[in-house]
Amino acid sequence: MRNAKESITPEVVIRMLAYGTLAGIAVIVIYSAQALYVQPAAKAPPPASTAQTMPAAATTAPAASPAAPPGQPAAPSDKPLQAGKAAPAGAATPEAARPEDTKTIKDAPKPESAPAGKAAQKPAPEPEAAVRPAPMAKAMAVLGTGLLLAGSALLGGAFLGFLFGIPRSLQQQSVPESASSQSASATTQGLSGRATYGANTSLEQISDWLTKILVGVGLTQLTSLPSALTQFADFANPGLGGFETSGVFAVALLVYFLICGFLMSYLWTRLRLGKAFSEADTLAVIRSEIAIVSESQKKAQEQLTIDYEALRLTEKQLESGDVSQEELDRALRGTSDLYRTNIYQQAGNVRRNNWRDPKKKAKMERTIPIFRALIATDEKKEKERFHQNYAQLGYALAEASTPDYKNALGALNKAIELRGPAETQGYLMYEFVRAKCLADPDHPDPNTKEQVLKDLRVALQWPELTSAIGQDERLSAWLKANHVSMKSLLQHTS
């Protein structure tokens, strides 16, 4: 018994209601079958009029004959005397029937009979009853009408059940968000790069309004329900055969199928529609995420192709130097930051490992186009990134077999500008190499002397550069030409 109760689920109830609907259709078929055997009761004819005309012999009498001259008997009158009326004045009252009078009446000419061989004229026939349809046709008409009534009631109930059973989506409008959470949400939305949209709840709102209106209006019209059902029964009576039970059967069809349709639609909507909406929304989100992932993978593959081509051309340039500046610029344009860093490190290692040996300076000089390409294709340089690219370019130009101190000075000035104060940012080698570019022992310039000394004092804050200044031929010659000793530099630095 317990298992039986536990097995009664909403799905089972829906199945039972469906079986009940089929049973109702079977009842309609059985009800329509009575038209094959039972005819509706004929209406009684209207009562005849009470004022009937009396026969002529009973209502008429011979009229009094005109007055006879004196001494002569009165002549019989050809006009009958109206029944119930007195004879006119001066007229002789009818006397007792005389033999001659009787004879006269008997000898009166009789109406001629119809000629022989001709049928006597028949009286007018009474109006015949309306032609009745064949029993099978009437049974089919009753069946069709019953099915239409049942289907209409079923659909009407299903519509009401759908309105009452529409699930309500969970909205977070009732929970006010704080300013911080709204800011975090806006930030998350901005980072994701796409807007988040909620489900359209117009159908839910319409359902809520209609159900409230229907319940309110229905409660106010309960008193008129019996008369409305009576009118419906009278309306559907002819279509259901006009039997004595046709009106009751019509009301029963309406109520039965209306309730069945309501319950089936309500239960199905509550059980299936909410789940279907949820699955559809989830599937839409999954499809959107799959599309985003696919697009990301596609972009990643395209980016990987660009990065691989840039890395290949960079390695080719470092090995042989056969790549033009235009090819490098085109290859490095759009390269990811990860590969740009990798390319920068490879070129920097080649420069550091080969600038001291005069025999390897040619290999070091192959890094110059790479650093120029990194600077030219830095699409985010408005954010003042990668000052190291300018510094490495300045180093390579200053350390080339034929030094280009002018362009090296421009690159180092830009690197120092992007770097910021040396006291906080470091990279003191920038000032050391810039001082070397400015220090021209063959053409001393008083305007640049203070800048060279200033850069050397900054560079000497890094103790390892003390020996580098003394080992550099260009700087040593300039210090000697300007009568500046290392001791004085160190004193000003300390």
Tab-separated table of C-alpha atoms in Angstrom, residues 57-422:
chain	number	residue	atom	x	y	z
A	57	ALA	CA	-78.204	23.710	-41.916
A	58	ALA	CA	-77.798	24.412	-38.183
A	59	THR	CA	-77.057	28.097	-38.490
A	60	THR	CA	-79.457	29.179	-41.189
A	61	ALA	CA	-83.206	29.025	-41.495
A	62	PRO	CA	-85.529	29.951	-44.304
A	63	ALA	CA	-86.227	33.631	-44.355
A	64	ALA	CA	-89.735	34.926	-44.097
A	65	SER	CA	-91.422	35.414	-47.408
A	66	PRO	CA	-92.646	38.846	-48.329
A	67	ALA	CA	-96.067	39.828	-47.114
A	68	ALA	CA	-98.830	38.457	-49.302
A	69	PRO	CA	-101.684	40.582	-50.558
A	70	PRO	CA	-104.866	40.471	-48.584
A	71	GLY	CA	-106.778	37.287	-49.121
A	72	GLN	CA	-103.731	35.346	-50.401
A	73	PRO	CA	-101.385	33.069	-48.514
A	74	ALA	CA	-97.881	34.233	-47.917
A	75	ALA	CA	-95.330	33.027	-50.414
A	76	PRO	CA	-92.335	31.162	-49.079
A	77	SER	CA	-89.161	33.224	-48.848
A	78	ASP	CA	-85.980	32.199	-50.645
A	79	LYS	CA	-83.758	33.781	-47.982
A	80	PRO	CA	-83.041	31.782	-44.919
A	81	LEU	CA	-83.714	33.207	-41.542
A	82	GLN	CA	-80.657	33.845	-39.484
A	83	ALA	CA	-80.534	31.617	-36.506
A	84	GLY	CA	-81.265	33.309	-33.248
A	85	LYS	CA	-82.949	36.285	-34.903
A	86	ALA	CA	-86.643	37.143	-34.738
A	87	ALA	CA	-88.675	37.501	-37.821
A	88	PRO	CA	-89.110	40.984	-39.121
A	89	ALA	CA	-92.215	42.907	-38.249
A	90	GLY	CA	-95.178	42.183	-40.442
A	91	ALA	CA	-93.799	38.872	-41.488
A	92	ALA	CA	-95.843	35.789	-40.904
A	93	THR	CA	-94.541	33.578	-38.208
A	94	PRO	CA	-93.638	30.121	-39.352
A	95	GLU	CA	-96.391	27.694	-38.713
A	96	ALA	CA	-96.159	24.032	-38.131
A	97	ALA	CA	-94.740	22.105	-40.950
A	98	ARG	CA	-97.276	21.301	-43.520
A	99	PRO	CA	-97.207	18.396	-45.870
A	100	GLU	CA	-96.676	20.573	-48.833
A	101	ASP	CA	-93.848	22.322	-47.100
A	102	THR	CA	-92.210	18.974	-46.327
A	103	LYS	CA	-92.619	17.926	-49.835
A	104	THR	CA	-91.125	21.089	-51.033
A	105	ILE	CA	-88.093	20.493	-48.863
A	106	LYS	CA	-87.730	16.925	-49.943
A	107	ASP	CA	-88.198	17.813	-53.570
A	108	ALA	CA	-85.528	20.452	-53.402
A	109	PRO	CA	-82.857	19.867	-56.016
A	110	LYS	CA	-79.806	18.097	-54.677
A	111	PRO	CA	-76.312	19.093	-55.669
A	112	GLU	CA	-75.097	17.341	-58.715
A	113	SER	CA	-72.674	14.528	-58.109
A	114	ALA	CA	-69.356	14.270	-59.838
A	115	PRO	CA	-69.451	12.714	-63.265
A	116	ALA	CA	-68.780	9.034	-63.438
A	117	GLY	CA	-65.115	8.091	-63.870
A	118	LYS	CA	-63.853	11.129	-62.040
A	119	ALA	CA	-62.618	10.829	-58.528
A	120	ALA	CA	-64.298	12.863	-55.959
A	121	GLN	CA	-62.358	15.929	-54.869
A	122	LYS	CA	-60.325	15.122	-51.685
A	123	PRO	CA	-60.153	17.576	-48.822
A	124	ALA	CA	-56.939	19.618	-48.407
A	125	PRO	CA	-54.270	17.501	-46.670
A	126	GLU	CA	-53.038	18.499	-43.218
A	127	PRO	CA	-49.487	19.994	-43.033
A	128	GLU	CA	-46.959	17.185	-42.795
A	129	ALA	CA	-44.258	17.040	-40.127
A	130	ALA	CA	-40.712	18.280	-40.946
A	131	VAL	CA	-38.534	15.814	-42.770
A	132	ARG	CA	-36.334	14.018	-40.253
A	133	PRO	CA	-32.731	13.073	-41.093
A	134	ALA	CA	-31.677	9.491	-41.369
A	135	PRO	CA	-30.645	7.940	-38.034
A	136	MET	CA	-27.031	7.398	-39.113
A	137	ALA	CA	-26.643	10.995	-40.300
A	138	LYS	CA	-28.113	12.300	-37.080
A	139	ALA	CA	-25.841	10.056	-35.010
A	140	MET	CA	-22.787	11.367	-36.858
A	141	ALA	CA	-23.967	14.953	-36.345
A	142	VAL	CA	-24.408	14.365	-32.617
A	143	LEU	CA	-20.970	12.722	-32.465
A	144	GLY	CA	-19.293	15.617	-34.262
A	145	THR	CA	-21.007	18.212	-32.089
A	146	GLY	CA	-20.054	16.364	-28.923
A	147	LEU	CA	-16.428	16.030	-29.988
A	148	LEU	CA	-16.255	19.711	-30.880
A	149	LEU	CA	-17.718	20.722	-27.525
A	150	ALA	CA	-15.332	18.388	-25.712
A	151	GLY	CA	-12.319	19.602	-27.689
A	152	SER	CA	-13.211	23.252	-27.118
A	153	ALA	CA	-13.598	22.698	-23.380
A	154	LEU	CA	-10.354	20.702	-23.282
A	155	LEU	CA	-8.389	23.418	-25.071
A	156	GLY	CA	-9.936	26.141	-22.931
A	157	GLY	CA	-9.001	24.298	-19.763
A	158	ALA	CA	-5.511	23.644	-21.115
A	159	PHE	CA	-5.054	27.352	-21.806
A	160	LEU	CA	-6.107	28.260	-18.278
A	161	GLY	CA	-3.858	25.568	-16.836
A	162	PHE	CA	-0.962	26.906	-18.877
A	163	LEU	CA	-1.540	30.431	-17.582
A	164	PHE	CA	-1.722	29.272	-13.984
A	165	GLY	CA	1.263	26.942	-14.283
A	166	ILE	CA	3.852	29.112	-16.053
A	167	PRO	CA	7.016	28.925	-13.911
A	168	ARG	CA	8.531	32.080	-12.555
A	169	SER	CA	12.218	32.654	-13.250
A	170	LEU	CA	14.466	33.591	-10.363
A	171	GLN	CA	15.171	37.285	-10.625
A	172	GLN	CA	17.581	39.151	-8.380
A	173	GLN	CA	15.731	42.429	-8.647
A	174	SER	CA	14.349	42.063	-5.129
A	175	VAL	CA	17.866	42.035	-3.629
A	176	PRO	CA	19.394	45.540	-3.727
A	177	GLU	CA	23.033	45.573	-4.635
A	178	SER	CA	25.524	47.726	-2.809
A	179	ALA	CA	27.668	50.225	-4.592
A	180	SER	CA	30.737	48.051	-4.217
A	181	SER	CA	29.030	44.985	-5.657
A	182	GLN	CA	27.694	47.022	-8.565
A	183	SER	CA	31.181	48.354	-9.222
A	184	ALA	CA	32.617	44.840	-9.056
A	185	SER	CA	29.926	43.610	-11.416
A	186	ALA	CA	30.671	46.406	-13.853
A	187	THR	CA	34.371	45.634	-13.648
A	188	THR	CA	33.760	41.942	-14.269
A	189	GLN	CA	31.547	42.774	-17.217
A	190	GLY	CA	34.177	45.083	-18.610
A	191	LEU	CA	36.870	42.451	-18.224
A	192	SER	CA	34.794	39.786	-19.878
A	193	GLY	CA	34.265	42.024	-22.867
A	194	ARG	CA	30.608	41.170	-23.314
A	195	ALA	CA	27.322	42.139	-21.697
A	196	THR	CA	25.186	39.775	-19.653
A	197	TYR	CA	21.457	39.644	-20.442
A	198	GLY	CA	18.593	38.242	-18.367
A	199	ALA	CA	15.670	36.143	-19.524
A	200	ASN	CA	12.610	37.867	-20.982
A	201	THR	CA	9.824	37.582	-18.368
A	202	SER	CA	7.013	39.259	-20.326
A	203	LEU	CA	5.081	35.977	-20.579
A	204	GLU	CA	5.349	35.484	-16.826
A	205	GLN	CA	4.037	38.985	-16.142
A	206	ILE	CA	1.145	38.543	-18.567
A	207	SER	CA	0.307	35.203	-16.960
A	208	ASP	CA	0.328	36.807	-13.517
A	209	TRP	CA	-1.992	39.605	-14.624
A	210	LEU	CA	-4.418	37.305	-16.440
A	211	THR	CA	-4.683	34.809	-13.588
A	212	LYS	CA	-5.444	37.563	-11.093
A	213	ILE	CA	-8.034	39.087	-13.410
A	214	LEU	CA	-9.676	35.717	-14.120
A	215	VAL	CA	-9.880	34.790	-10.442
A	216	GLY	CA	-11.227	38.195	-9.453
A	217	VAL	CA	-13.844	38.365	-12.192
A	218	GLY	CA	-14.803	34.714	-11.666
A	219	LEU	CA	-15.494	35.232	-7.969
A	220	THR	CA	-17.740	38.201	-8.691
A	221	GLN	CA	-19.742	36.233	-11.290
A	222	LEU	CA	-20.418	33.083	-9.275
A	223	THR	CA	-24.059	34.035	-8.735
A	224	SER	CA	-24.724	34.126	-12.477
A	225	LEU	CA	-23.124	30.720	-13.085
A	226	PRO	CA	-26.351	28.633	-12.904
A	227	SER	CA	-28.166	30.821	-15.423
A	228	ALA	CA	-25.139	30.764	-17.720
A	229	LEU	CA	-25.026	26.957	-17.590
A	230	THR	CA	-28.748	26.827	-18.330
A	231	GLN	CA	-28.317	29.051	-21.361
A	232	PHE	CA	-25.434	26.903	-22.531
A	233	ALA	CA	-27.549	23.759	-22.138
A	234	ASP	CA	-30.360	25.283	-24.204
A	235	PHE	CA	-27.873	26.404	-26.831
A	236	ALA	CA	-26.206	22.992	-27.176
A	237	ASN	CA	-29.420	20.951	-26.908
A	238	PRO	CA	-30.286	20.872	-30.650
A	239	GLY	CA	-26.746	20.004	-31.657
A	240	LEU	CA	-26.720	17.001	-29.328
A	241	GLY	CA	-29.891	15.493	-30.802
A	242	GLY	CA	-32.571	17.334	-28.898
A	243	PHE	CA	-33.065	14.469	-26.463
A	244	GLU	CA	-34.334	14.966	-22.963
A	245	THR	CA	-30.796	14.607	-21.589
A	246	SER	CA	-29.009	16.660	-24.240
A	247	GLY	CA	-28.779	19.812	-22.120
A	248	VAL	CA	-27.435	17.977	-19.090
A	249	PHE	CA	-24.998	16.086	-21.289
A	250	ALA	CA	-23.708	19.364	-22.776
A	251	VAL	CA	-23.047	20.836	-19.321
A	252	ALA	CA	-21.354	17.603	-18.231
A	253	LEU	CA	-19.083	17.687	-21.294
A	254	LEU	CA	-18.140	21.287	-20.593
A	255	VAL	CA	-17.262	20.743	-16.933
A	256	TYR	CA	-15.567	17.362	-17.405
A	257	PHE	CA	-13.250	18.285	-20.261
A	258	LEU	CA	-12.580	21.760	-18.872
A	259	ILE	CA	-11.281	20.271	-15.628
A	260	CYS	CA	-9.315	17.543	-17.426
A	261	GLY	CA	-7.671	20.062	-19.732
A	262	PHE	CA	-6.859	22.404	-16.856
A	263	LEU	CA	-5.270	19.731	-14.671
A	264	MET	CA	-3.259	18.116	-17.469
A	265	SER	CA	-1.948	21.436	-18.756
A	266	TYR	CA	-1.212	22.770	-15.269
A	267	LEU	CA	0.719	19.682	-14.178
A	268	TRP	CA	2.617	19.430	-17.457
A	269	THR	CA	3.505	23.124	-17.365
A	270	ARG	CA	4.769	22.941	-13.797
A	271	LEU	CA	6.737	19.732	-14.393
A	272	ARG	CA	8.054	20.179	-17.904
A	273	LEU	CA	8.001	23.821	-18.922
A	274	GLY	CA	10.228	25.106	-16.125
A	275	LYS	CA	12.731	22.362	-16.791
A	276	ALA	CA	12.535	23.039	-20.523
A	277	PHE	CA	13.151	26.769	-19.963
A	278	SER	CA	16.070	26.032	-17.648
A	279	GLU	CA	17.598	23.541	-20.060
A	280	ALA	CA	17.125	25.942	-22.958
A	281	ASP	CA	18.820	28.774	-21.063
A	282	THR	CA	21.626	26.481	-19.948
A	283	LEU	CA	22.052	25.160	-23.472
A	284	ALA	CA	22.150	28.707	-24.816
A	285	VAL	CA	24.847	29.608	-22.292
A	286	ILE	CA	26.810	26.468	-23.156
A	287	ARG	CA	26.542	27.197	-26.861
A	288	SER	CA	27.642	30.766	-26.251
A	289	GLU	CA	30.609	29.588	-24.211
A	290	ILE	CA	31.479	26.998	-26.843
A	291	ALA	CA	31.346	29.688	-29.503
A	292	ILE	CA	33.560	31.917	-27.380
A	293	VAL	CA	36.021	29.095	-26.768
A	294	SER	CA	36.028	28.189	-30.454
A	295	GLU	CA	36.627	31.793	-31.381
A	296	SER	CA	39.376	32.013	-28.784
A	297	GLN	CA	40.986	28.853	-30.114
A	298	LYS	CA	40.781	30.195	-33.627
A	299	LYS	CA	42.366	33.468	-32.581
A	300	ALA	CA	44.979	31.605	-30.565
A	301	GLN	CA	45.847	29.489	-33.586
A	302	GLU	CA	46.130	32.576	-35.752
A	303	GLN	CA	48.245	34.265	-33.079
A	304	LEU	CA	50.451	31.213	-32.812
A	305	THR	CA	51.017	31.294	-36.560
A	306	ILE	CA	52.006	34.967	-36.388
A	307	ASP	CA	54.298	34.365	-33.425
A	308	TYR	CA	55.939	31.363	-35.045
A	309	GLU	CA	56.629	33.307	-38.233
A	310	ALA	CA	58.122	36.215	-36.258
A	311	LEU	CA	60.342	33.865	-34.266
A	312	ARG	CA	61.480	32.084	-37.426
A	313	LEU	CA	62.463	35.331	-39.147
A	314	THR	CA	64.221	36.562	-35.996
A	315	GLU	CA	66.343	33.429	-35.783
A	316	LYS	CA	67.107	33.705	-39.475
A	317	GLN	CA	68.213	37.314	-38.989
A	318	LEU	CA	70.478	36.385	-36.089
A	319	GLU	CA	72.046	33.540	-38.037
A	320	SER	CA	72.546	35.083	-41.467
A	321	GLY	CA	71.219	38.639	-41.477
A	322	ASP	CA	69.387	38.064	-44.766
A	323	VAL	CA	66.027	39.464	-43.571
A	324	SER	CA	65.101	42.987	-44.568
A	325	GLN	CA	63.812	45.578	-42.124
A	326	GLU	CA	60.385	45.584	-43.822
A	327	GLU	CA	60.031	41.825	-43.414
A	328	LEU	CA	60.933	42.036	-39.744
A	329	ASP	CA	58.495	44.886	-39.147
A	330	ARG	CA	55.720	42.979	-40.901
A	331	ALA	CA	56.499	39.752	-39.044
A	332	LEU	CA	56.658	41.330	-35.594
A	333	ARG	CA	53.503	43.389	-36.064
A	334	GLY	CA	50.757	41.705	-34.040
A	335	THR	CA	53.137	39.367	-32.230
A	336	SER	CA	52.055	38.463	-28.696
A	337	ASP	CA	53.880	39.947	-25.715
A	338	LEU	CA	55.201	36.540	-24.752
A	339	TYR	CA	56.949	36.040	-28.074
A	340	ARG	CA	58.091	39.669	-28.183
A	341	THR	CA	59.801	39.103	-24.836
A	342	ASN	CA	61.344	35.901	-26.156
A	343	ILE	CA	62.631	37.651	-29.270
A	344	TYR	CA	63.987	40.529	-27.155
A	345	GLN	CA	65.860	38.122	-24.893
A	346	GLN	CA	67.381	36.231	-27.818
A	347	ALA	CA	68.579	39.428	-29.479
A	348	GLY	CA	69.877	40.813	-26.161
A	349	ASN	CA	71.856	37.654	-25.452
A	350	VAL	CA	73.459	37.792	-28.888
A	351	ARG	CA	74.425	41.438	-28.344
A	352	ARG	CA	75.903	40.846	-24.872
A	353	ASN	CA	77.880	37.789	-25.987
A	354	ASN	CA	79.458	39.368	-29.056
A	355	TRP	CA	80.043	43.108	-28.535
A	356	ARG	CA	83.499	42.835	-26.924
A	357	ASP	CA	85.165	40.679	-29.607
A	358	PRO	CA	85.874	42.724	-32.759
A	359	LYS	CA	85.599	39.564	-34.838
A	360	LYS	CA	82.047	38.985	-33.616
A	361	LYS	CA	80.759	42.512	-33.907
A	362	ALA	CA	79.169	41.676	-37.261
A	363	LYS	CA	76.948	39.130	-35.536
A	364	MET	CA	76.148	41.649	-32.843
A	365	GLU	CA	75.132	44.199	-35.453
A	366	ARG	CA	72.460	41.778	-36.727
A	367	THR	CA	70.459	42.588	-33.605
A	368	ILE	CA	70.004	46.242	-34.622
A	369	PRO	CA	67.149	45.558	-37.131
A	370	ILE	CA	65.446	43.341	-34.554
A	371	PHE	CA	65.440	46.062	-31.872
A	372	ARG	CA	64.205	48.585	-34.429
A	373	ALA	CA	61.386	46.222	-35.416
A	374	LEU	CA	60.428	45.717	-31.761
A	375	ILE	CA	60.228	49.500	-31.302
A	376	ALA	CA	58.326	50.107	-34.547
A	377	THR	CA	55.728	47.404	-33.884
A	378	ASP	CA	55.100	48.196	-30.228
A	379	GLU	CA	51.388	49.000	-30.592
A	380	LYS	CA	51.051	49.826	-26.892
A	381	LYS	CA	53.974	52.190	-26.585
A	382	GLU	CA	51.544	54.950	-25.576
A	383	LYS	CA	51.614	53.211	-22.181
A	384	GLU	CA	55.404	53.783	-22.114
A	385	ARG	CA	56.412	50.149	-22.064
A	386	PHE	CA	59.630	48.397	-23.042
A	387	HIS	CA	62.235	51.113	-22.509
A	388	GLN	CA	64.725	48.245	-22.722
A	389	ASN	CA	64.193	48.056	-26.499
A	390	TYR	CA	65.490	51.617	-26.895
A	391	ALA	CA	68.388	50.938	-24.542
A	392	GLN	CA	69.455	47.763	-26.360
A	393	LEU	CA	69.280	49.601	-29.670
A	394	GLY	CA	71.462	52.378	-28.256
A	395	TYR	CA	73.959	49.838	-26.933
A	396	ALA	CA	74.171	48.054	-30.279
A	397	LEU	CA	74.617	51.293	-32.247
A	398	ALA	CA	77.292	52.560	-29.860
A	399	GLU	CA	79.180	49.242	-29.856
A	400	ALA	CA	79.074	48.585	-33.593
A	401	SER	CA	82.253	48.256	-35.631
A	402	THR	CA	81.408	51.687	-36.973
A	403	PRO	CA	79.672	53.325	-34.027
A	404	ASP	CA	76.596	55.468	-34.699
A	405	TYR	CA	76.746	57.674	-31.623
A	406	LYS	CA	74.142	60.138	-32.871
A	407	ASN	CA	71.333	57.592	-33.280
A	408	ALA	CA	72.525	55.755	-30.201
A	409	LEU	CA	72.189	58.990	-28.207
A	410	GLY	CA	68.596	59.449	-29.433
A	411	ALA	CA	67.657	55.891	-28.467
A	412	LEU	CA	69.231	56.233	-25.007
A	413	ASN	CA	67.515	59.558	-24.363
A	414	LYS	CA	64.162	57.887	-25.126
A	415	ALA	CA	65.012	54.922	-22.909
A	416	ILE	CA	65.906	57.197	-19.977
A	417	GLU	CA	62.714	59.175	-20.527
A	418	LEU	CA	60.553	56.036	-20.432
A	419	ARG	CA	62.467	54.548	-17.515
A	420	GLY	CA	62.097	57.449	-15.115
A	421	PRO	CA	64.453	58.529	-12.301
A	422	ALA	CA	67.554	56.369	-12.015
